[in-house]
Amino acid sequence: MRAVRVSEDFVPVSEFKAHAAQWLRRLTKTGAPVIVTLNGKPAGVLLSPRAFDELNEQARLISAVSEGIEAADAGRVYPSAEVKKRIRARYARKAR
């Protein structure tokens, strides 16, 4: 995702409503988010589907890492042999 440029990527809501299709085409072409303003203040951010998916993937990864750290801190850890055994068993059930 390209960095936001205040001079190019901020648009008043009235301008966005009047030319929504053009702004959507620009979003698709540049990949840069569009910040829609209301009364001169940011009111919303329009992202491309790809950028939205990337943000969701990053959030899921951060959440999984955080959960893993919490589990390790709480002592919920397993030897690698046990983990491998559980994974093999899970895949064996799915293959049936």
mmCIF file of C-alpha atoms in Angstrom:
data_model
loop_
_atom_site.group_PDB
_atom_site.id
_atom_site.type_symbol
_atom_site.label_atom_id
_atom_site.label_comp_id
_atom_site.label_asym_id
_atom_site.label_seq_id
_atom_site.Cartn_x
_atom_site.Cartn_y
_atom_site.Cartn_z
ATOM 1 C CA MET A 1 0.000 0.000 0.000
ATOM 2 C CA ARG A 2 1.418 3.353 -1.055
ATOM 3 C CA ALA A 3 1.889 6.048 1.558
ATOM 4 C CA VAL A 4 -0.894 8.593 1.930
ATOM 5 C CA ARG A 5 -0.286 11.985 0.354
ATOM 6 C CA VAL A 6 -2.323 14.722 1.993
ATOM 7 C CA SER A 7 -2.405 16.823 -1.169
ATOM 8 C CA GLU A 8 -3.692 13.953 -3.324
ATOM 9 C CA ASP A 9 -5.488 11.391 -1.177
ATOM 10 C CA PHE A 10 -7.798 13.511 0.996
ATOM 11 C CA VAL A 11 -11.191 14.307 -0.488
ATOM 12 C CA PRO A 12 -14.198 16.124 0.976
ATOM 13 C CA VAL A 13 -17.279 13.925 1.221
ATOM 14 C CA SER A 14 -19.195 16.168 -1.214
ATOM 15 C CA GLU A 15 -16.451 15.737 -3.846
ATOM 16 C CA PHE A 16 -16.305 12.001 -3.196
ATOM 17 C CA LYS A 17 -20.082 11.631 -3.588
ATOM 18 C CA ALA A 18 -20.063 13.636 -6.820
ATOM 19 C CA HIS A 19 -17.200 11.625 -8.350
ATOM 20 C CA ALA A 20 -17.236 8.286 -6.517
ATOM 21 C CA ALA A 21 -16.543 6.220 -9.633
ATOM 22 C CA GLN A 22 -13.467 8.302 -10.458
ATOM 23 C CA TRP A 23 -12.126 7.945 -6.911
ATOM 24 C CA LEU A 24 -12.705 4.184 -7.015
ATOM 25 C CA ARG A 25 -10.839 3.919 -10.319
ATOM 26 C CA ARG A 26 -7.992 5.958 -8.841
ATOM 27 C CA LEU A 27 -7.934 3.697 -5.775
ATOM 28 C CA THR A 28 -7.695 0.642 -8.018
ATOM 29 C CA LYS A 29 -4.933 2.221 -10.120
ATOM 30 C CA THR A 30 -2.724 3.625 -7.334
ATOM 31 C CA GLY A 31 -3.510 1.317 -4.425
ATOM 32 C CA ALA A 32 -3.313 4.356 -2.138
ATOM 33 C CA PRO A 33 -6.056 4.727 0.455
ATOM 34 C CA VAL A 34 -8.482 7.598 0.064
ATOM 35 C CA ILE A 35 -9.308 9.600 3.179
ATOM 36 C CA VAL A 36 -12.788 11.094 3.025
ATOM 37 C CA THR A 37 -13.221 14.243 5.107
ATOM 38 C CA LEU A 38 -16.285 15.741 6.705
ATOM 39 C CA ASN A 39 -16.112 19.385 7.762
ATOM 40 C CA GLY A 40 -12.372 19.319 7.069
ATOM 41 C CA LYS A 41 -11.639 16.366 9.352
ATOM 42 C CA PRO A 42 -10.959 12.750 8.389
ATOM 43 C CA ALA A 43 -14.223 10.788 8.585
ATOM 44 C CA GLY A 44 -13.403 7.553 6.778
ATOM 45 C CA VAL A 45 -10.789 5.640 4.857
ATOM 46 C CA LEU A 46 -11.424 3.811 1.620
ATOM 47 C CA LEU A 47 -9.058 0.901 0.922
ATOM 48 C CA SER A 48 -8.620 -1.363 -2.049
ATOM 49 C CA PRO A 49 -9.767 -4.948 -1.444
ATOM 50 C CA ARG A 50 -6.134 -6.062 -1.624
ATOM 51 C CA ALA A 51 -5.008 -3.564 1.024
ATOM 52 C CA PHE A 52 -7.933 -4.561 3.235
ATOM 53 C CA ASP A 53 -6.996 -8.250 2.910
ATOM 54 C CA GLU A 54 -3.344 -7.478 3.734
ATOM 55 C CA LEU A 55 -4.352 -5.591 6.876
ATOM 56 C CA ASN A 56 -6.601 -8.469 7.971
ATOM 57 C CA GLU A 57 -3.816 -11.007 7.391
ATOM 58 C CA GLN A 58 -1.392 -8.899 9.422
ATOM 59 C CA ALA A 59 -3.917 -8.582 12.245
ATOM 60 C CA ARG A 60 -4.491 -12.366 12.291
ATOM 61 C CA LEU A 61 -0.736 -13.010 12.389
ATOM 62 C CA ILE A 62 -0.218 -10.562 15.238
ATOM 63 C CA SER A 63 -3.121 -12.129 17.131
ATOM 64 C CA ALA A 64 -1.735 -15.658 16.644
ATOM 65 C CA VAL A 65 1.728 -14.600 17.802
ATOM 66 C CA SER A 66 0.250 -12.854 20.840
ATOM 67 C CA GLU A 67 -1.764 -15.966 21.722
ATOM 68 C CA GLY A 68 1.378 -18.079 21.403
ATOM 69 C CA ILE A 69 3.348 -15.781 23.678
ATOM 70 C CA GLU A 70 0.531 -15.813 26.246
ATOM 71 C CA ALA A 71 0.383 -19.623 26.124
ATOM 72 C CA ALA A 72 4.157 -19.896 26.579
ATOM 73 C CA ASP A 73 4.078 -17.423 29.470
ATOM 74 C CA ALA A 74 1.312 -19.492 31.101
ATOM 75 C CA GLY A 75 3.366 -22.654 30.722
ATOM 76 C CA ARG A 76 1.114 -24.211 28.077
ATOM 77 C CA VAL A 77 3.974 -25.580 25.978
ATOM 78 C CA TYR A 78 4.590 -29.008 24.444
ATOM 79 C CA PRO A 79 7.734 -30.802 23.334
ATOM 80 C CA SER A 80 8.180 -30.749 19.552
ATOM 81 C CA ALA A 81 7.723 -34.546 19.366
ATOM 82 C CA GLU A 82 4.263 -34.180 20.946
ATOM 83 C CA VAL A 83 3.314 -31.395 18.545
ATOM 84 C CA LYS A 84 4.399 -33.467 15.540
ATOM 85 C CA LYS A 85 2.416 -36.442 16.836
ATOM 86 C CA ARG A 86 -0.737 -34.314 17.204
ATOM 87 C CA ILE A 87 -0.319 -32.815 13.734
ATOM 88 C CA ARG A 88 0.128 -36.240 12.131
ATOM 89 C CA ALA A 89 -2.983 -37.527 13.935
ATOM 90 C CA ARG A 90 -5.037 -34.524 12.815
ATOM 91 C CA TYR A 91 -4.027 -34.892 9.169
ATOM 92 C CA ALA A 92 -4.612 -38.644 9.282
ATOM 93 C CA ARG A 93 -8.236 -38.032 10.391
ATOM 94 C CA LYS A 94 -8.788 -35.475 7.620
ATOM 95 C CA ALA A 95 -7.408 -37.836 4.964
ATOM 96 C CA ARG A 96 -10.040 -40.483 5.733
#
